[in-house]
Coordinates of C-alpha atoms (C1' of nucleotides) in Angstrom, one line a residue:
Chain A
M1 CA 79.7 61.5 81.2
S2 CA 81.7 64.9 80.7
T3 CA 86.0 65.0 81.6
K4 CA 84.5 67.5 84.0
D5 CA 81.9 65.0 86.2
K6 CA 84.1 62.1 85.9
I7 CA 86.9 64.6 87.5
L8 CA 84.1 65.5 90.1
D9 CA 82.7 61.5 90.6
A10 CA 86.0 60.4 91.1
A11 CA 87.6 63.8 93.2
E12 CA 84.3 63.2 95.6
N13 CA 84.5 59.1 96.1
F14 CA 88.7 59.9 97.0
I15 CA 87.5 62.7 99.5
R16 CA 84.7 59.5 100.8
T17 CA 86.9 57.3 101.4
Q18 CA 90.2 58.6 102.2
G19 CA 89.5 62.2 103.2
F20 CA 90.8 65.8 101.4
N21 CA 94.6 65.3 102.6
S22 CA 95.3 61.4 100.5
F23 CA 94.8 62.5 97.2
S24 CA 96.0 63.5 94.6
F25 CA 95.4 65.0 91.4
R26 CA 97.5 62.7 90.1
D27 CA 95.1 60.2 91.9
V28 CA 92.4 61.9 90.0
A29 CA 93.7 61.7 86.6
A30 CA 94.8 58.5 86.8
A31 CA 90.7 56.5 87.9
I32 CA 89.2 58.4 84.8
G33 CA 92.5 57.4 82.2
I34 CA 93.6 61.0 81.6
K35 CA 96.8 63.5 82.9
S36 CA 97.1 65.4 85.8
A37 CA 97.8 68.7 83.6
S38 CA 94.2 67.8 82.4
V39 CA 92.5 68.7 85.6
H40 CA 94.2 71.6 86.9
Y41 CA 92.2 72.7 83.2
H42 CA 88.9 72.8 84.8
F43 CA 89.8 72.8 88.1
P44 CA 92.5 75.3 88.2
T45 CA 94.1 74.0 92.4
K46 CA 92.4 71.6 95.1
D47 CA 90.2 74.3 96.6
D48 CA 88.2 74.6 93.4
L49 CA 87.6 70.9 92.8
G50 CA 86.4 70.6 96.5
E51 CA 83.8 73.3 96.2
A52 CA 82.5 72.1 93.0
V53 CA 82.2 68.4 94.4
T54 CA 80.6 69.3 97.7
D55 CA 78.6 72.1 95.9
R56 CA 77.4 69.4 93.5
Y57 CA 76.6 67.7 96.6
S58 CA 74.7 69.8 98.6
A59 CA 72.1 69.8 95.4
N60 CA 72.1 66.4 94.6
I61 CA 71.6 65.7 98.9
L62 CA 68.8 68.7 98.6
A63 CA 67.5 67.3 95.3
S64 CA 67.0 63.7 96.2
L65 CA 65.0 65.0 99.5
E66 CA 63.3 66.9 97.9
A67 CA 62.1 64.2 95.4
E68 CA 61.8 61.5 97.6
G69 CA 61.2 63.4 100.8
A70 CA 58.6 66.0 99.6
E71 CA 56.6 68.2 102.1
S72 CA 53.3 66.1 100.9
T73 CA 54.4 63.4 102.1
A74 CA 53.8 61.6 104.8
P75 CA 56.7 61.6 108.3
A76 CA 57.9 58.5 108.1
I77 CA 58.6 58.1 104.9
R78 CA 60.0 61.7 105.0
V79 CA 62.2 60.9 107.9
D80 CA 63.9 57.7 105.8
A81 CA 63.9 59.5 103.2
F82 CA 65.8 61.1 105.5
I83 CA 68.4 57.9 106.8
G84 CA 68.2 56.6 103.5
I85 CA 71.2 59.2 102.1
Y86 CA 73.2 58.2 104.8
R87 CA 72.5 54.5 104.4
G88 CA 73.9 54.5 100.9
A89 CA 75.8 56.3 101.0
L90 CA 78.2 53.4 103.8
K91 CA 75.2 50.4 102.5
D92 CA 77.6 51.0 98.3
A93 CA 80.8 52.4 99.2
R94 CA 81.3 52.2 102.6
Q95 CA 81.8 55.8 101.9
M96 CA 81.3 58.8 104.8
C97 CA 78.8 61.3 104.1
L98 CA 80.9 64.2 101.1
C99 CA 80.6 66.8 104.7
G100 CA 81.4 64.5 107.4
M101 CA 84.6 64.2 106.3
L102 CA 85.0 67.4 105.3
G103 CA 83.8 68.4 108.4
A104 CA 86.0 65.8 110.6
E105 CA 89.5 68.8 108.7
I106 CA 87.9 71.8 108.2
E107 CA 91.1 73.3 109.7
S108 CA 93.0 71.5 107.1
L109 CA 90.7 73.9 104.7
G110 CA 90.7 76.9 102.6
D111 CA 87.4 79.6 102.7
P112 CA 86.3 78.6 99.8
V113 CA 85.9 74.7 101.1
K114 CA 84.8 75.2 104.2
A115 CA 81.6 78.1 103.7
A116 CA 80.1 75.3 101.2
V117 CA 80.6 72.7 104.1
R118 CA 78.9 74.7 106.6
R119 CA 76.1 75.3 104.2
F120 CA 75.7 71.9 103.8
F121 CA 75.3 71.1 107.5
Q122 CA 72.9 74.2 107.2
A123 CA 70.8 72.5 105.4
Q124 CA 70.0 70.0 106.7
E125 CA 69.9 71.3 109.4
N126 CA 66.9 73.6 108.5
W127 CA 66.0 71.2 106.2
L128 CA 65.3 68.5 109.2
A129 CA 64.3 71.6 111.7
S130 CA 61.0 72.3 109.8
F131 CA 60.2 68.7 109.6
L132 CA 59.9 68.6 112.6
R133 CA 57.6 71.5 113.3
K134 CA 55.3 70.6 111.7
T135 CA 55.3 67.9 112.1
H136 CA 54.6 68.0 116.0
P137 CA 53.7 72.4 115.5
E138 CA 53.4 72.6 119.2
Q139 CA 56.7 72.2 119.9
D140 CA 59.2 75.6 120.2
D141 CA 61.2 75.9 117.5
E142 CA 64.5 75.6 119.7
V143 CA 63.7 71.7 121.0
A144 CA 62.7 71.8 117.0
R145 CA 66.5 72.7 116.1
A146 CA 67.6 70.8 118.6
R147 CA 66.2 67.1 117.5
A148 CA 67.7 67.9 113.9
R149 CA 70.9 69.2 115.2
S150 CA 71.0 65.6 116.8
A151 CA 69.7 63.2 115.0
V152 CA 72.3 64.8 111.3
A153 CA 74.5 64.5 114.5
A154 CA 73.8 60.4 115.2
L155 CA 74.3 60.5 111.9
Q156 CA 77.3 61.1 110.9
G157 CA 79.3 59.2 114.2
A158 CA 77.7 56.2 112.8
L159 CA 78.8 56.4 109.2
I160 CA 82.1 56.9 111.3
M161 CA 81.9 54.0 113.3
A162 CA 79.8 52.0 110.9
R163 CA 83.1 52.3 108.9
T164 CA 85.1 51.5 111.8
M165 CA 84.6 48.9 113.1
D166 CA 82.8 47.2 109.7
D167 CA 80.0 46.9 111.1
H168 CA 76.1 47.9 109.4
S169 CA 74.4 47.3 112.4
V170 CA 76.3 50.1 114.6
F171 CA 74.0 52.3 111.6
E172 CA 71.3 50.4 111.4
D173 CA 70.7 50.6 115.4
V174 CA 71.7 54.1 115.1
A175 CA 69.6 54.7 112.6
A176 CA 66.5 53.0 114.5
R177 CA 67.1 55.2 117.4
I178 CA 67.3 58.1 115.7
R179 CA 64.3 57.2 113.5
T180 CA 61.3 56.6 116.0
G181 CA 62.6 59.8 118.3
L182 CA 62.0 61.3 115.2
I183 CA 58.6 60.4 114.5
R184 CA 57.6 60.5 118.0
Chain B
M1 CA 108.2 66.2 129.6
S2 CA 111.0 63.5 127.6
T3 CA 110.9 64.5 124.2
K4 CA 109.2 61.0 123.4
D5 CA 106.1 62.7 125.1
K6 CA 106.5 66.1 123.2
I7 CA 106.5 64.0 120.4
L8 CA 102.7 62.2 121.0
D9 CA 101.7 66.1 122.5
A10 CA 102.4 67.6 119.0
A11 CA 100.7 64.7 116.7
E12 CA 97.8 64.2 118.7
N13 CA 96.8 67.6 118.7
F14 CA 98.1 67.9 114.6
I15 CA 95.1 64.9 114.1
R16 CA 93.4 66.5 116.4
T17 CA 92.4 69.8 114.3
Q18 CA 93.9 68.6 110.8
G19 CA 93.4 65.2 110.4
F20 CA 96.6 62.3 110.8
N21 CA 96.6 63.0 106.1
S22 CA 97.7 66.5 106.7
F23 CA 101.0 66.8 108.8
S24 CA 104.8 65.7 108.5
F25 CA 107.5 64.1 110.4
R26 CA 109.0 68.5 109.2
D27 CA 106.0 69.6 111.5
V28 CA 105.6 67.6 114.6
A29 CA 109.5 68.6 114.6
A30 CA 109.1 72.3 114.2
A31 CA 106.1 71.8 116.8
I32 CA 109.0 71.0 119.2
G33 CA 112.0 72.5 118.1
I34 CA 113.8 69.4 117.0
K35 CA 115.0 68.1 113.7
S36 CA 112.3 65.1 111.7
A37 CA 115.2 62.9 112.2
S38 CA 115.2 62.7 115.8
V39 CA 111.1 62.7 115.2
H40 CA 112.3 59.5 113.2
Y41 CA 115.3 58.3 116.4
H42 CA 111.7 57.9 118.5
F43 CA 109.0 56.5 116.0
P44 CA 110.4 54.8 112.7
T45 CA 107.4 55.1 111.2
K46 CA 104.8 57.8 110.8
D47 CA 102.7 54.8 111.1
D48 CA 104.5 53.4 114.1
L49 CA 103.9 57.6 115.7
G50 CA 100.6 57.5 114.6
E51 CA 99.9 54.4 116.8
A52 CA 101.4 55.2 119.0
V53 CA 99.5 58.1 119.9
T54 CA 96.3 56.5 119.8
D55 CA 97.2 53.6 122.8
R56 CA 98.1 56.7 124.6
Y57 CA 95.1 58.6 124.0
S58 CA 92.6 55.4 125.1
A59 CA 94.4 54.6 128.1
N60 CA 94.6 58.2 129.1
I61 CA 90.8 58.1 128.2
L62 CA 90.0 56.0 129.8
A63 CA 92.1 56.7 133.5
S64 CA 89.5 59.8 133.3
L65 CA 86.6 57.5 133.5
E66 CA 88.7 55.6 135.8
A67 CA 89.1 58.9 137.8
E68 CA 86.0 61.0 137.6
G69 CA 83.7 58.7 136.6
A70 CA 84.2 55.0 138.6
E71 CA 81.0 53.0 139.6
S72 CA 80.7 53.9 142.7
T73 CA 79.7 57.4 141.4
A74 CA 75.2 58.5 141.4
P75 CA 74.9 57.5 137.9
A76 CA 74.5 61.7 136.1
I77 CA 78.1 62.4 137.6
R78 CA 78.8 59.5 135.5
V79 CA 77.3 60.8 132.1
D80 CA 78.5 64.3 132.6
A81 CA 82.5 62.9 133.5
F82 CA 81.6 60.8 128.9
I83 CA 80.4 64.1 128.3
G84 CA 82.9 66.1 129.3
I85 CA 85.3 64.5 127.6
Y86 CA 84.6 65.5 124.4
R87 CA 83.4 68.9 125.6
G88 CA 87.6 69.5 127.5
A89 CA 88.7 68.5 123.6
L90 CA 85.7 71.3 121.5
K91 CA 85.4 73.7 124.1
D92 CA 90.1 73.8 125.1
A93 CA 91.9 73.8 121.9
R94 CA 88.4 73.5 119.4
Q95 CA 89.4 70.2 118.6
M96 CA 88.1 66.6 116.8
C97 CA 88.3 63.7 119.8
L98 CA 91.6 62.0 118.2
C99 CA 89.8 58.2 117.7
G100 CA 86.9 60.7 115.5
M101 CA 89.1 61.9 113.7
L102 CA 90.7 58.5 112.8
G103 CA 87.8 56.8 112.4
A104 CA 86.4 59.4 109.4
E105 CA 90.0 59.3 107.7
I106 CA 90.4 54.5 108.7
E107 CA 90.6 54.1 105.2
S108 CA 93.4 55.2 105.0
L109 CA 95.0 54.0 107.9
G110 CA 97.3 51.3 108.3
D111 CA 96.2 48.2 109.9
P112 CA 98.3 48.2 113.8
V113 CA 96.3 52.7 113.0
K114 CA 92.9 50.9 112.4
A115 CA 93.0 48.2 115.3
A116 CA 93.8 50.9 117.9
V117 CA 91.0 52.3 116.8
R118 CA 88.6 50.2 116.9
R119 CA 89.6 49.5 120.4
F120 CA 88.9 52.9 121.0
F121 CA 85.1 52.6 120.4
Q122 CA 84.7 49.1 121.0
A123 CA 86.3 50.8 124.6
Q124 CA 83.6 53.4 124.6
E125 CA 80.7 51.5 123.9
N126 CA 81.7 49.1 126.5
W127 CA 82.1 51.7 128.5
L128 CA 78.3 53.0 128.3
A129 CA 76.6 50.0 128.4
S130 CA 78.1 48.6 131.2
F131 CA 76.3 52.0 132.9
L132 CA 73.3 51.9 131.5
R133 CA 73.2 48.0 132.4
K134 CA 73.6 48.7 136.3
T135 CA 71.0 52.2 135.7
H136 CA 69.0 49.5 134.0
P137 CA 69.5 46.2 134.9
E138 CA 66.4 45.4 133.5
Q139 CA 66.5 46.0 130.0
D140 CA 68.2 44.2 127.0
D141 CA 71.6 44.3 126.8
E142 CA 71.2 44.5 123.3
V143 CA 69.2 48.0 124.2
A144 CA 72.1 49.2 126.4
R145 CA 74.5 48.4 123.7
A146 CA 72.8 50.5 121.3
R147 CA 72.0 53.1 123.4
A148 CA 76.1 53.0 123.7
R149 CA 76.4 53.2 120.1
S150 CA 74.1 55.8 119.7
A151 CA 75.5 58.6 121.8
V152 CA 79.1 58.1 121.1
A153 CA 77.6 58.6 117.8
A154 CA 75.8 62.2 118.4
L155 CA 79.5 63.1 120.8
Q156 CA 81.6 62.4 117.6
G157 CA 78.9 64.3 115.5
A158 CA 78.6 66.9 117.9
L159 CA 82.8 68.2 117.5
I160 CA 82.6 67.7 114.4
M161 CA 79.3 70.0 114.1
A162 CA 80.3 72.5 116.2
R163 CA 83.4 73.2 114.8
T164 CA 82.4 72.9 111.5
M165 CA 79.9 75.9 112.4
D166 CA 82.1 77.7 114.6
D167 CA 79.7 77.4 117.3
H168 CA 79.5 75.7 120.4
S169 CA 76.1 75.7 121.1
V170 CA 75.6 72.9 117.8
F171 CA 77.4 70.7 120.4
E172 CA 75.5 71.6 124.3
D173 CA 72.1 70.5 122.2
V174 CA 73.2 67.5 121.6
A175 CA 74.9 66.9 125.1
A176 CA 72.1 68.4 126.5
R177 CA 69.7 65.4 124.7
I178 CA 72.2 62.8 125.3
R179 CA 72.1 63.6 128.9
T180 CA 68.9 62.9 129.4
G181 CA 68.3 60.1 126.8
L182 CA 71.3 58.0 128.8
I183 CA 70.3 59.1 132.2
R184 CA 66.3 58.7 131.4
Chain C
dA1 C1' 84.6 77.2 49.3
dA2 C1' 89.0 79.0 51.2
dT3 C1' 91.3 81.1 54.0
dT4 C1' 92.6 82.4 59.1
dA5 C1' 92.0 82.9 63.8
dT6 C1' 89.9 81.6 68.1
dC7 C1' 88.3 78.4 71.4
dT8 C1' 88.9 74.2 73.5
dA9 C1' 90.5 69.9 75.8
dT10 C1' 93.8 67.8 76.3
dC11 C1' 99.4 66.0 76.6
dT12 C1' 103.8 66.0 77.3
dA13 C1' 108.0 67.9 80.0
dT14 C1' 109.7 71.0 84.0
dC15 C1' 109.4 73.5 89.0
dA16 C1' 109.8 74.5 93.3
dG17 C1' 108.6 72.2 97.4
dT18 C1' 108.1 68.5 101.1
dA19 C1' 107.6 63.2 102.0
dG20 C1' 109.0 59.3 104.7
dG21 C1' 112.5 57.9 105.3
dT22 C1' 117.9 56.6 106.3
dA23 C1' 123.1 57.1 106.7
dG24 C1' 126.7 58.2 109.3
dA25 C1' 128.4 61.7 112.8
dC26 C1' 129.2 63.6 116.8
dA27 C1' 128.1 64.3 121.8
dG28 C1' 127.2 63.5 126.0
dA29 C1' 126.1 60.2 130.2
dA30 C1' 126.4 55.3 132.3
Chain D
dT1 C1' 133.2 51.8 125.7
dT2 C1' 128.6 51.4 124.6
dC3 C1' 124.6 53.2 124.1
dT4 C1' 121.8 57.2 123.8
dG5 C1' 119.5 61.3 121.3
dT6 C1' 120.0 64.5 118.4
dC7 C1' 122.8 66.4 115.0
dT8 C1' 123.8 67.3 109.3
dA9 C1' 123.9 65.6 104.5
dC10 C1' 120.8 63.7 102.3
dC11 C1' 117.4 60.3 98.8
dT12 C1' 113.8 59.1 96.2
dA13 C1' 109.4 59.8 95.0
dC14 C1' 105.4 62.4 94.9
dT15 C1' 102.5 67.2 95.4
dG16 C1' 100.1 71.5 93.3
dA17 C1' 101.2 73.9 90.1
dT18 C1' 102.2 76.2 85.5
dA19 C1' 104.7 76.7 80.1
dG20 C1' 104.5 75.2 75.4
dA21 C1' 102.7 72.1 71.9
dT22 C1' 99.4 70.9 69.8
dA23 C1' 96.0 68.3 67.1
dG24 C1' 90.4 69.2 66.7
dA25 C1' 86.2 72.0 65.9
dT26 C1' 83.8 76.4 65.3
dA27 C1' 83.2 81.2 64.1
dA28 C1' 84.5 84.9 60.6
dT29 C1' 86.4 86.4 57.1
dT30 C1' 87.6 87.1 52.5

DNA sequence: AATTATCTATCTATCAGTAGGTAGACAGAA
DNA sequence: TTCTGTCTACCTACTGATAGATAGATAATT
């Protein structure tokens, strides 16, 4: 793996566990065995790094939804793929969604990172709303959008609560209700 | 207002807008026109300050629920009081729930703050679950708990999304669905 | 083929600024 | 006098960021 990718991996991990403002260039460098000046070589400023991590994360999520939850797949499978992305973050490494974390800290971020986080949430809402318009063509677009927003919000909040309470059942309780709410 | 209260107010504001790791003792001191050493006099460490802010916040929320949503009040009013706490944070100052922010950053916090945040979420869940057991006595306790957790999670996530998208309608869309879900 | 020049990725060393935190002086109130 | 609250002055550690050196690979020129 290239150094650039190692840096992105380490930075993503720091952001998703501790937040954007609680890690330094030195932390990232130490995590992968280089010096902080070398991190600056690949990403001149912390905002550059944050933007790159966020863009890569968004692309990965969308690609994963494309793979596991393509339009041809059955509705229940598609919903499970969507929820599974959030569950995986929690189960694999007790992490937040990258953009859930950055969204909480949004006021302390630079404009490029802010914009990248916005794009992520818009994409999540769009994916779910478009799913709902397909499975419930009789429903108003506004209703689909509201349902989509509610599901994304609940998943983000579920990650916060499950991590805080150190109890995965919090996430599962919320996920189960979202699932039936989206499939119904 | 006492200096101690001014410090708590300023710290709460910083945490709820930017997060616990993006403000300093100097920031707090400057916000209220004193020196950082004086902040240390009232709260020796940053953890002490974080714990005090969190405990005060929890007490205030519970008192407010006691006042506006006491057990004798009609269910719809009680739910509105609960949701209104979250809406107020967003509308008045575009702030997060203090514990939603700290919950996201939980891994970077000291144990006393962690514990205080946990107590808040447990109290929120308990309040809503006890409300639901009263309005739906026929329902299992586990269902009430799951419904309560889902509502709190969705409200926390709604704050993140509404702030990130700079669009209050995101919050209102989610709040409306939670409201009907809780009253039904 | 040999030489020269350029590029890439890293390093060491350093900067000015800020972090959380402390010691001790001082003024006013009890 | 003693206690309370605030101050000045300072500490060590760390922050994001930069400058300049260096080694190795690659490309261009002779």
